[in-house]
Amino acid sequence: MIPASGSYYLANVRVHQSLTPGLVATFDSDGFALADLSVGEGKIASIAAHGRSKAPADAIDLGGRIVLPCFVDCHTHIDKGHIWPRKPNPDGTFMAALNATGADRTTRWSAEDVARRMDFSLRCAYAHGTKAVRTHLDSVAPQEEISWPVFETIREKWRGRIDVQAACLLGIESVRDQAWFERLAKRVAAAKGVLGVVTYMVPDLEELLDKVFAEAIKHGLDLDFHADETDDVSAISLEKIAEASLWNGFDGNILVGHCCSLARQPDLEVLDTLDKVAKAGLAVVSLPMCNLYLQDRRNNQTTPRWRGVTLLHEMKARGIKVAVASDNTRDPFYAYGDLDMLEVYRMATRILHFDHPVGDWPKAMAATPAEVMRLEGAGTLAAGGSADFIVFKGRSWTELLSRPESDRIVVRKGRAIDRRLPDYAELDELMVE
């Protein structure tokens, strides 16, 4: 339906209020309105309420189908992606995932291996309609010397199709080696990356956080943390990160992922933590699929009794920026997934109750992560912006989120892309011992 060249006019499209800033229209209880959208020279020339102006004779009537901006996936691990066939998780637990991944990284993560799997992952994301990705890169020595140059090459290869950001990933205990950590921070800064660590409740957590913030301030870097990916109620590093941000006077962007233990803590402690998070201006991303997979997994005779996700509703009520993202894909931390943000949002809606009312929850898969990642013009539909959007068959949330929408049309710079997914067989030779 989308022309291969020239300008065109899409009539009777269904857009969401939270993702079309400035649109004056009558929105229904789910936040949808019918609109007309014109495209020219790779940009959205105009977007207005349906019927406000006379449609041209060659207008394409979409019959009320939903059109969303391309997705922004702000927390992934594409350096780990697709190693499951050669290194599965033997029991589905977090510790087994950590051990399996560490063993695979030590023996198999050459530059070629990492590059091929990262490129495969990005091809999947692109076909599903993702415009920007932030990936964490395992950066424990000596892997940082391999993966960061690969990332820089991949970023250039994908420029213009997917904006690829990278954050280093290491346990906070590694920060104790100050000379090494300073070199890593300098390396991340040279690659225009993001400084990231995994926090644990180690005795010197506050001191180590100060060192992380000091390096971020020194090099002008944003921060990205993995925090409290556990059901242990004593895990309160989210609170410690907020406190460290406040006492260090940090003014960059901070994204914190997981924060699972918060949902297990007493209400008064939760409220105190969220007040600090709001004051510090932190953003939080929940990874519903991976956390549902890993958390509360004890043995195959025990049914999990909690969902593993954090308190996004309570955060959003305090003005905290919240997002959802893919996290791991076909590796020991999550055996499934395909970097499809529609699947992520569908699962998030069911697990986290992003409905009744829908409100502005759709921002969590597009506009909010774009803001956190400092991507101007991404995650929204607006006149003058790039014509990057997805046309679905669904005409309501219940239609959109009930089917995979595998026949969606992904439009980039005004043109429908080739949506063929890469074949897993391409990676077979990487899985041979």
CSV table of C-alpha atoms in Angstrom, one decimal:
chain,number,residue,atom,x,y,z
A,1,MET,CA,0.0,0.0,0.0
A,2,ILE,CA,2.9,2.4,0.6
A,3,PRO,CA,4.3,3.8,-2.7
A,4,ALA,CA,7.9,3.0,-3.6
A,5,SER,CA,8.6,6.7,-4.4
A,6,GLY,CA,7.1,10.1,-4.3
A,7,SER,CA,4.7,11.7,-1.8
A,8,TYR,CA,1.5,10.1,-0.5
A,9,TYR,CA,-1.4,10.7,1.8
A,10,LEU,CA,-2.6,8.3,4.4
A,11,ALA,CA,-6.3,8.9,5.4
A,12,ASN,CA,-8.2,7.6,8.3
A,13,VAL,CA,-5.3,6.3,10.4
A,14,ARG,CA,-5.6,5.7,14.1
A,15,VAL,CA,-2.9,7.4,16.2
A,16,HIS,CA,-2.4,7.7,20.0
A,17,GLN,CA,-2.5,10.9,21.9
A,18,SER,CA,0.6,10.2,23.9
A,19,LEU,CA,2.7,9.6,20.8
A,20,THR,CA,1.4,12.5,18.6
A,21,PRO,CA,2.3,15.7,20.5
A,22,GLY,CA,0.4,18.8,19.3
A,23,LEU,CA,-2.3,16.9,17.4
A,24,VAL,CA,-5.7,18.6,18.0
A,25,ALA,CA,-8.3,15.9,17.7
A,26,THR,CA,-11.1,14.1,19.6
A,27,PHE,CA,-9.5,11.2,21.4
A,28,ASP,CA,-11.4,8.2,22.7
A,29,SER,CA,-11.2,6.6,26.1
A,30,ASP,CA,-8.1,4.5,25.0
A,31,GLY,CA,-6.3,7.7,23.7
A,32,PHE,CA,-6.9,7.1,20.0
A,33,ALA,CA,-8.1,9.5,17.4
A,34,LEU,CA,-8.5,9.3,13.7
A,35,ALA,CA,-6.1,11.4,11.7
A,36,ASP,CA,-4.8,12.0,8.2
A,37,LEU,CA,-1.1,11.9,7.6
A,38,SER,CA,0.9,13.1,4.5
A,39,VAL,CA,4.4,12.1,3.7
A,40,GLY,CA,6.9,13.8,1.4
A,41,GLU,CA,10.7,13.7,1.0
A,42,GLY,CA,11.0,11.2,3.7
A,43,LYS,CA,9.3,13.3,6.3
A,44,ILE,CA,5.8,13.7,7.8
A,45,ALA,CA,4.6,16.7,5.9
A,46,SER,CA,1.4,17.1,7.9
A,47,ILE,CA,-0.7,15.3,10.5
A,48,ALA,CA,-4.2,16.5,11.4
A,49,ALA,CA,-7.5,15.2,12.6
A,50,HIS,CA,-9.3,13.1,10.1
A,51,GLY,CA,-11.5,15.0,7.7
A,52,ARG,CA,-10.2,18.5,8.7
A,53,SER,CA,-9.1,19.0,5.1
A,54,LYS,CA,-10.2,17.3,1.9
A,55,ALA,CA,-8.1,14.2,1.1
A,56,PRO,CA,-6.6,14.0,-2.4
A,57,ALA,CA,-8.1,11.6,-4.9
A,58,ASP,CA,-5.2,9.2,-4.6
A,59,ALA,CA,-5.2,9.1,-0.8
A,60,ILE,CA,-4.7,5.7,0.8
A,61,ASP,CA,-7.6,5.0,3.2
A,62,LEU,CA,-6.3,2.8,6.1
A,63,GLY,CA,-9.7,2.2,7.5
A,64,GLY,CA,-8.8,3.2,11.1
A,65,ARG,CA,-5.7,1.0,11.4
A,66,ILE,CA,-3.3,1.9,14.1
A,67,VAL,CA,-0.1,3.8,13.1
A,68,LEU,CA,2.6,4.1,15.8
A,69,PRO,CA,6.1,5.7,15.7
A,70,CYS,CA,9.0,3.3,15.4
A,71,PHE,CA,10.0,1.7,18.7
A,72,VAL,CA,12.9,2.6,20.9
A,73,ASP,CA,14.5,-0.3,22.9
A,74,CYS,CA,16.6,1.2,25.7
A,75,HIS,CA,17.9,-2.0,27.4
A,76,THR,CA,19.2,-4.9,25.5
A,77,HIS,CA,22.2,-7.2,25.5
A,78,ILE,CA,22.9,-7.9,21.8
A,79,ASP,CA,26.5,-9.0,22.6
A,80,LYS,CA,25.1,-12.0,24.5
A,81,GLY,CA,22.3,-12.6,22.0
A,82,HIS,CA,21.6,-16.0,20.4
A,83,ILE,CA,24.2,-18.0,22.3
A,84,TRP,CA,21.5,-20.3,23.8
A,85,PRO,CA,22.1,-23.2,21.3
A,86,ARG,CA,25.7,-23.5,22.4
A,87,LYS,CA,25.3,-22.4,26.1
A,88,PRO,CA,21.8,-23.0,27.5
A,89,ASN,CA,20.8,-22.3,31.1
A,90,PRO,CA,20.6,-25.7,32.8
A,91,ASP,CA,17.9,-24.7,35.3
A,92,GLY,CA,16.6,-21.3,34.4
A,93,THR,CA,18.0,-19.5,37.5
A,94,PHE,CA,19.9,-16.2,37.6
A,95,MET,CA,23.1,-17.7,39.0
A,96,ALA,CA,23.1,-20.4,36.3
A,97,ALA,CA,22.6,-17.7,33.7
A,98,LEU,CA,25.5,-15.7,35.1
A,99,ASN,CA,27.8,-18.8,35.1
A,100,ALA,CA,26.9,-20.0,31.7
A,101,THR,CA,27.3,-16.6,30.1
A,102,GLY,CA,30.7,-16.1,31.8
A,103,ALA,CA,32.0,-19.4,30.5
A,104,ASP,CA,30.8,-18.7,27.0
A,105,ARG,CA,32.3,-15.2,27.0
A,106,THR,CA,35.7,-16.5,28.1
A,107,THR,CA,35.9,-19.2,25.5
A,108,ARG,CA,33.9,-17.9,22.5
A,109,TRP,CA,33.5,-14.1,22.3
A,110,SER,CA,35.9,-13.2,19.6
A,111,ALA,CA,35.4,-10.1,17.5
A,112,GLU,CA,33.9,-12.0,14.7
A,113,ASP,CA,31.5,-14.0,16.9
A,114,VAL,CA,30.3,-10.9,18.7
A,115,ALA,CA,29.9,-8.9,15.5
A,116,ARG,CA,27.9,-11.5,13.7
A,117,ARG,CA,25.5,-12.1,16.6
A,118,MET,CA,25.1,-8.3,17.1
A,119,ASP,CA,24.3,-7.7,13.5
A,120,PHE,CA,21.8,-10.6,13.5
A,121,SER,CA,20.1,-9.1,16.5
A,122,LEU,CA,19.8,-5.7,14.8
A,123,ARG,CA,18.4,-7.2,11.7
A,124,CYS,CA,15.6,-8.7,13.8
A,125,ALA,CA,14.9,-5.4,15.6
A,126,TYR,CA,14.9,-3.4,12.4
A,127,ALA,CA,12.4,-5.8,10.7
A,128,HIS,CA,10.1,-5.5,13.7
A,129,GLY,CA,10.1,-1.7,13.6
A,130,THR,CA,12.8,-0.5,16.1
A,131,LYS,CA,14.6,2.7,15.3
A,132,ALA,CA,17.0,2.9,18.2
A,133,VAL,CA,18.7,0.4,20.6
A,134,ARG,CA,20.8,0.7,23.7
A,135,THR,CA,22.9,-2.4,24.3
A,136,HIS,CA,24.9,-3.3,27.3
A,137,LEU,CA,28.4,-4.6,26.5
A,138,ASP,CA,30.0,-7.0,28.9
A,139,SER,CA,33.2,-5.1,29.8
A,140,VAL,CA,35.1,-7.3,32.2
A,141,ALA,CA,38.7,-7.6,31.2
A,142,PRO,CA,39.8,-8.4,28.6
A,143,GLN,CA,36.4,-8.4,26.8
A,144,GLU,CA,36.2,-4.6,26.7
A,145,GLU,CA,39.1,-4.6,24.3
A,146,ILE,CA,37.2,-6.8,21.9
A,147,SER,CA,33.6,-5.7,22.2
A,148,TRP,CA,33.9,-1.9,22.1
A,149,PRO,CA,35.7,-1.7,18.8
A,150,VAL,CA,33.1,-4.2,17.4
A,151,PHE,CA,30.3,-1.9,18.7
A,152,GLU,CA,31.9,1.1,17.0
A,153,THR,CA,32.0,-0.7,13.7
A,154,ILE,CA,28.4,-2.0,14.1
A,155,ARG,CA,27.2,1.5,14.9
A,156,GLU,CA,28.6,2.9,11.7
A,157,LYS,CA,27.3,0.0,9.7
A,158,TRP,CA,23.7,0.6,11.0
A,159,ARG,CA,23.8,4.4,11.0
A,160,GLY,CA,20.7,5.7,9.3
A,161,ARG,CA,18.7,2.5,10.0
A,162,ILE,CA,19.1,2.0,13.8
A,163,ASP,CA,20.7,4.4,16.2
A,164,VAL,CA,22.9,2.1,18.3
A,165,GLN,CA,24.1,3.2,21.8
A,166,ALA,CA,26.2,1.1,24.2
A,167,ALA,CA,26.7,1.1,27.9
A,168,CYS,CA,29.5,-0.8,29.6
A,169,LEU,CA,28.5,-3.6,31.9
A,170,LEU,CA,30.5,-4.8,34.9
A,171,GLY,CA,29.8,-5.7,38.5
A,172,ILE,CA,30.4,-2.8,40.8
A,173,GLU,CA,33.1,-4.7,42.7
A,174,SER,CA,35.3,-4.1,39.6
A,175,VAL,CA,35.3,-0.4,40.3
A,176,ARG,CA,37.6,-1.1,43.3
A,177,ASP,CA,40.4,-1.4,40.7
A,178,GLN,CA,40.4,2.4,40.2
A,179,ALA,CA,43.1,2.6,37.6
A,180,TRP,CA,41.4,0.0,35.4
A,181,PHE,CA,38.0,1.6,35.9
A,182,GLU,CA,39.4,5.0,34.9
A,183,ARG,CA,40.8,3.5,31.7
A,184,LEU,CA,37.4,1.9,31.0
A,185,ALA,CA,35.5,5.1,31.5
A,186,LYS,CA,37.9,6.9,29.2
A,187,ARG,CA,37.3,4.1,26.6
A,188,VAL,CA,33.6,4.5,26.9
A,189,ALA,CA,33.8,8.2,26.5
A,190,ALA,CA,35.9,7.9,23.4
A,191,ALA,CA,33.2,5.7,21.9
A,192,LYS,CA,30.5,8.2,23.0
A,193,GLY,CA,29.0,5.5,25.1
A,194,VAL,CA,27.2,5.4,28.5
A,195,LEU,CA,28.8,4.4,31.8
A,196,GLY,CA,27.1,1.4,33.3
A,197,VAL,CA,27.5,-1.0,36.2
A,198,VAL,CA,25.6,-3.7,38.0
A,199,THR,CA,25.0,-2.8,41.7
A,200,TYR,CA,25.0,-5.3,44.6
A,201,MET,CA,24.7,-4.7,48.3
A,202,VAL,CA,28.4,-4.9,48.9
A,203,PRO,CA,29.8,-3.2,52.1
A,204,ASP,CA,31.4,-0.4,50.2
A,205,LEU,CA,28.5,0.3,47.8
A,206,GLU,CA,28.3,4.0,48.6
A,207,GLU,CA,32.0,4.5,48.1
A,208,LEU,CA,32.0,2.7,44.8
A,209,LEU,CA,29.0,4.6,43.6
A,210,ASP,CA,30.8,7.8,44.3
A,211,LYS,CA,33.7,6.6,42.1
A,212,VAL,CA,31.2,5.8,39.3
A,213,PHE,CA,29.6,9.2,39.5
A,214,ALA,CA,33.0,10.9,39.6
A,215,GLU,CA,34.0,9.2,36.4
A,216,ALA,CA,30.7,10.1,34.7
A,217,ILE,CA,31.0,13.7,35.7
A,218,LYS,CA,34.7,13.8,34.6
A,219,HIS,CA,33.9,12.5,31.2
A,220,GLY,CA,30.4,14.0,30.7
A,221,LEU,CA,28.8,10.6,30.5
A,222,ASP,CA,25.2,9.5,31.2
A,223,LEU,CA,24.7,6.5,33.6
A,224,ASP,CA,22.9,3.2,33.2
A,225,PHE,CA,22.6,0.8,36.1
A,226,HIS,CA,21.4,-2.8,36.6
A,227,ALA,CA,19.9,-2.7,40.1
A,228,ASP,CA,18.3,-5.1,42.5
A,229,GLU,CA,17.5,-7.9,40.1
A,230,THR,CA,16.5,-10.2,43.0
A,231,ASP,CA,13.6,-10.9,45.4
A,232,ASP,CA,15.9,-10.1,48.4
A,233,VAL,CA,14.1,-7.3,50.3
A,234,SER,CA,17.4,-6.2,51.7
A,235,ALA,CA,18.6,-5.2,48.1
A,236,ILE,CA,18.1,-1.4,48.2
A,237,SER,CA,20.7,-0.2,45.7
A,238,LEU,CA,18.1,1.8,43.8
A,239,GLU,CA,17.8,4.0,46.8
A,240,LYS,CA,21.6,4.2,47.1
A,241,ILE,CA,21.9,5.3,43.5
A,242,ALA,CA,19.3,8.0,44.0
A,243,GLU,CA,21.1,9.2,47.1
A,244,ALA,CA,24.5,9.2,45.3
A,245,SER,CA,23.1,11.2,42.4
A,246,LEU,CA,21.7,13.8,44.8
A,247,TRP,CA,24.9,14.2,46.9
A,248,ASN,CA,27.1,14.2,43.9
A,249,GLY,CA,25.0,16.9,42.2
A,250,PHE,CA,24.8,14.8,39.0
A,251,ASP,CA,22.9,16.5,36.2
A,252,GLY,CA,23.2,13.8,33.4
A,253,ASN,CA,20.6,11.2,32.5
A,254,ILE,CA,20.4,8.1,34.7
A,255,LEU,CA,18.5,5.0,33.7
A,256,VAL,CA,18.1,2.1,36.2
A,257,GLY,CA,17.0,-1.3,35.1
A,258,HIS,CA,15.1,-4.1,36.8
A,259,CYS,CA,14.6,-2.9,40.5
A,260,CYS,CA,12.8,-6.1,41.1
A,261,SER,CA,13.2,-6.2,44.9
A,262,LEU,CA,11.3,-3.0,45.3
A,263,ALA,CA,8.0,-4.9,44.8
A,264,ARG,CA,8.8,-7.0,47.8
A,265,GLN,CA,9.7,-4.3,50.3
A,266,PRO,CA,7.4,-2.7,53.0
A,267,ASP,CA,5.2,0.1,51.8
A,268,LEU,CA,6.9,2.9,53.9
A,269,GLU,CA,10.3,1.9,52.6
A,270,VAL,CA,9.1,1.9,49.0
A,271,LEU,CA,7.5,5.3,49.3
A,272,ASP,CA,10.7,6.7,50.8
A,273,THR,CA,12.8,5.2,48.0
A,274,LEU,CA,10.5,6.5,45.3
A,275,ASP,CA,10.5,10.0,46.7
A,276,LYS,CA,14.3,10.0,46.4
A,277,VAL,CA,14.2,8.5,42.9
A,278,ALA,CA,11.8,11.3,41.8
A,279,LYS,CA,13.9,14.0,43.4
A,280,ALA,CA,17.1,12.7,41.8
A,281,GLY,CA,15.4,12.5,38.4
A,282,LEU,CA,16.2,8.9,37.7
A,283,ALA,CA,14.4,7.0,35.0
A,284,VAL,CA,13.5,3.3,35.4
A,285,VAL,CA,13.1,0.6,32.8
A,286,SER,CA,11.3,-2.7,33.5
A,287,LEU,CA,12.2,-5.8,31.6
A,288,PRO,CA,9.0,-7.8,31.9
A,289,MET,CA,9.8,-10.9,29.9
A,290,CYS,CA,13.3,-11.6,31.3
A,291,ASN,CA,12.3,-10.9,34.9
A,292,LEU,CA,9.2,-13.1,34.6
A,293,TYR,CA,11.5,-15.8,33.3
A,294,LEU,CA,14.3,-15.6,35.9
A,295,GLN,CA,12.6,-14.3,39.1
A,296,ASP,CA,11.1,-16.7,41.7
A,297,ARG,CA,12.4,-19.7,39.8
A,298,ARG,CA,13.3,-22.2,42.5
A,299,ASN,CA,12.8,-25.7,41.1
A,300,ASN,CA,10.5,-27.4,38.6
A,301,GLN,CA,8.1,-28.5,41.4
A,302,THR,CA,7.4,-25.0,42.6
A,303,THR,CA,5.1,-22.5,40.8
A,304,PRO,CA,6.4,-18.9,40.8
A,305,ARG,CA,4.4,-16.6,43.0
A,306,TRP,CA,5.3,-13.1,41.9
A,307,ARG,CA,5.9,-11.4,38.6
A,308,GLY,CA,9.4,-10.1,39.0
A,309,VAL,CA,8.6,-6.7,37.7
A,310,THR,CA,9.0,-3.4,39.5
A,311,LEU,CA,6.5,-0.7,40.6
A,312,LEU,CA,6.0,1.3,37.4
A,313,HIS,CA,2.6,2.6,38.4
A,314,GLU,CA,3.8,4.0,41.6
A,315,MET,CA,6.8,5.5,39.9
A,316,LYS,CA,4.8,7.1,37.1
A,317,ALA,CA,2.4,8.6,39.7
A,318,ARG,CA,5.4,10.5,41.1
A,319,GLY,CA,6.5,11.8,37.7
A,320,ILE,CA,9.4,9.3,37.3
A,321,LYS,CA,10.1,8.4,33.7
A,322,VAL,CA,9.4,4.8,33.1
A,323,ALA,CA,10.0,2.5,30.1
A,324,VAL,CA,9.9,-1.2,29.1
A,325,ALA,CA,12.5,-3.0,27.0
A,326,SER,CA,13.6,-6.3,25.5
A,327,ASP,CA,16.6,-7.1,27.7
A,328,ASN,CA,18.2,-10.5,26.8
A,329,THR,CA,17.4,-12.5,23.7
A,330,ARG,CA,18.0,-16.3,23.3
A,331,ASP,CA,20.8,-16.4,25.8
A,332,PRO,CA,21.1,-18.0,29.3
A,333,PHE,CA,19.2,-15.0,30.9
A,334,TYR,CA,16.2,-15.4,28.6
A,335,ALA,CA,15.7,-18.4,26.3
A,336,TYR,CA,13.3,-16.6,24.0
A,337,GLY,CA,12.5,-13.2,22.4
A,338,ASP,CA,13.3,-11.6,19.1
A,339,LEU,CA,13.8,-7.9,19.9
A,340,ASP,CA,10.2,-7.2,19.0
A,341,MET,CA,9.0,-4.2,21.1
A,342,LEU,CA,5.4,-5.0,20.2
A,343,GLU,CA,5.8,-8.3,22.0
A,344,VAL,CA,7.5,-6.5,24.9
A,345,TYR,CA,4.6,-4.0,25.2
A,346,ARG,CA,2.0,-6.8,24.8
A,347,MET,CA,3.6,-8.7,27.7
A,348,ALA,CA,4.0,-5.6,29.7
A,349,THR,CA,0.4,-4.7,29.3
A,350,ARG,CA,-0.6,-8.2,30.6
A,351,ILE,CA,2.0,-8.4,33.4
A,352,LEU,CA,2.0,-4.8,34.6
A,353,HIS,CA,-1.6,-3.9,33.8
A,354,PHE,CA,-1.0,-1.1,31.2
A,355,ASP,CA,-4.7,-0.9,30.7
A,356,HIS,CA,-8.1,0.2,32.1
A,357,PRO,CA,-7.1,3.0,31.5
A,358,VAL,CA,-4.3,2.9,28.9
A,359,GLY,CA,-3.5,6.5,29.6
A,360,ASP,CA,0.0,7.4,28.3
A,361,TRP,CA,1.6,4.0,28.8
A,362,PRO,CA,2.5,3.7,25.1
A,363,LYS,CA,5.2,6.3,25.7
A,364,ALA,CA,7.1,3.5,27.6
A,365,MET,CA,8.0,1.8,24.3
A,366,ALA,CA,8.8,4.9,22.3
A,367,ALA,CA,8.8,8.5,23.5
A,368,THR,CA,10.1,8.0,27.0
A,369,PRO,CA,13.1,5.8,26.1
A,370,ALA,CA,13.9,8.2,23.3
A,371,GLU,CA,14.1,11.0,25.8
A,372,VAL,CA,16.3,9.1,28.2
A,373,MET,CA,18.6,8.2,25.3
A,374,ARG,CA,18.6,11.8,24.1
A,375,LEU,CA,17.2,11.0,20.7
A,376,GLU,CA,15.6,14.1,19.3
A,377,GLY,CA,12.5,13.5,17.2
A,378,ALA,CA,12.3,9.7,17.9
A,379,GLY,CA,9.4,8.0,19.4
A,380,THR,CA,6.7,10.4,18.3
A,381,LEU,CA,4.7,11.3,15.1
A,382,ALA,CA,4.9,15.0,14.3
A,383,ALA,CA,4.9,17.3,11.3
A,384,GLY,CA,8.4,17.9,10.1
A,385,GLY,CA,9.8,14.7,11.7
A,386,SER,CA,11.2,11.7,9.8
A,387,ALA,CA,8.5,9.5,8.4
A,388,ASP,CA,9.4,6.5,10.6
A,389,PHE,CA,6.3,4.6,11.6
A,390,ILE,CA,4.6,1.2,11.7
A,391,VAL,CA,1.2,0.4,10.1
A,392,PHE,CA,-0.7,-2.3,11.9
A,393,LYS,CA,-3.9,-4.2,11.0
A,394,GLY,CA,-5.3,-3.7,14.5
A,395,ARG,CA,-7.7,-0.8,15.1
A,396,SER,CA,-7.8,-0.9,18.9
A,397,TRP,CA,-5.6,-2.1,21.7
A,398,THR,CA,-7.5,-5.4,22.0
A,399,GLU,CA,-7.0,-6.1,18.3
A,400,LEU,CA,-3.4,-4.9,18.2
A,401,LEU,CA,-2.3,-6.8,21.3
A,402,SER,CA,-4.1,-10.0,20.6
A,403,ARG,CA,-2.1,-11.1,17.5
A,404,PRO,CA,1.6,-11.0,16.6
A,405,GLU,CA,0.9,-8.5,13.8
A,406,SER,CA,3.6,-10.3,11.8
A,407,ASP,CA,2.3,-8.6,8.7
A,408,ARG,CA,2.8,-5.1,9.9
A,409,ILE,CA,4.3,-2.5,7.5
A,410,VAL,CA,7.4,-0.8,8.8
A,411,VAL,CA,8.1,2.6,7.1
A,412,ARG,CA,11.5,4.3,7.3
A,413,LYS,CA,12.0,7.7,5.8
A,414,GLY,CA,8.7,7.3,4.1
A,415,ARG,CA,9.4,4.0,2.4
A,416,ALA,CA,8.3,0.5,3.4
A,417,ILE,CA,11.3,-1.7,4.3
A,418,ASP,CA,12.0,-5.3,3.5
A,419,ARG,CA,10.8,-7.0,6.7
A,420,ARG,CA,12.2,-10.5,6.1
A,421,LEU,CA,13.8,-11.8,9.3
A,422,PRO,CA,17.2,-13.4,9.2
A,423,ASP,CA,17.3,-17.2,9.3
A,424,TYR,CA,18.7,-18.8,12.5
A,425,ALA,CA,20.6,-21.1,10.3
A,426,GLU,CA,23.0,-18.2,9.5
A,427,LEU,CA,24.4,-18.6,13.0
A,428,ASP,CA,24.8,-22.4,12.9
A,429,GLU,CA,28.5,-22.4,12.4
A,430,LEU,CA,29.0,-20.2,15.5
A,431,MET,CA,27.2,-22.9,17.6
A,432,VAL,CA,29.7,-25.7,16.8
A,433,GLU,CA,32.1,-26.5,19.5
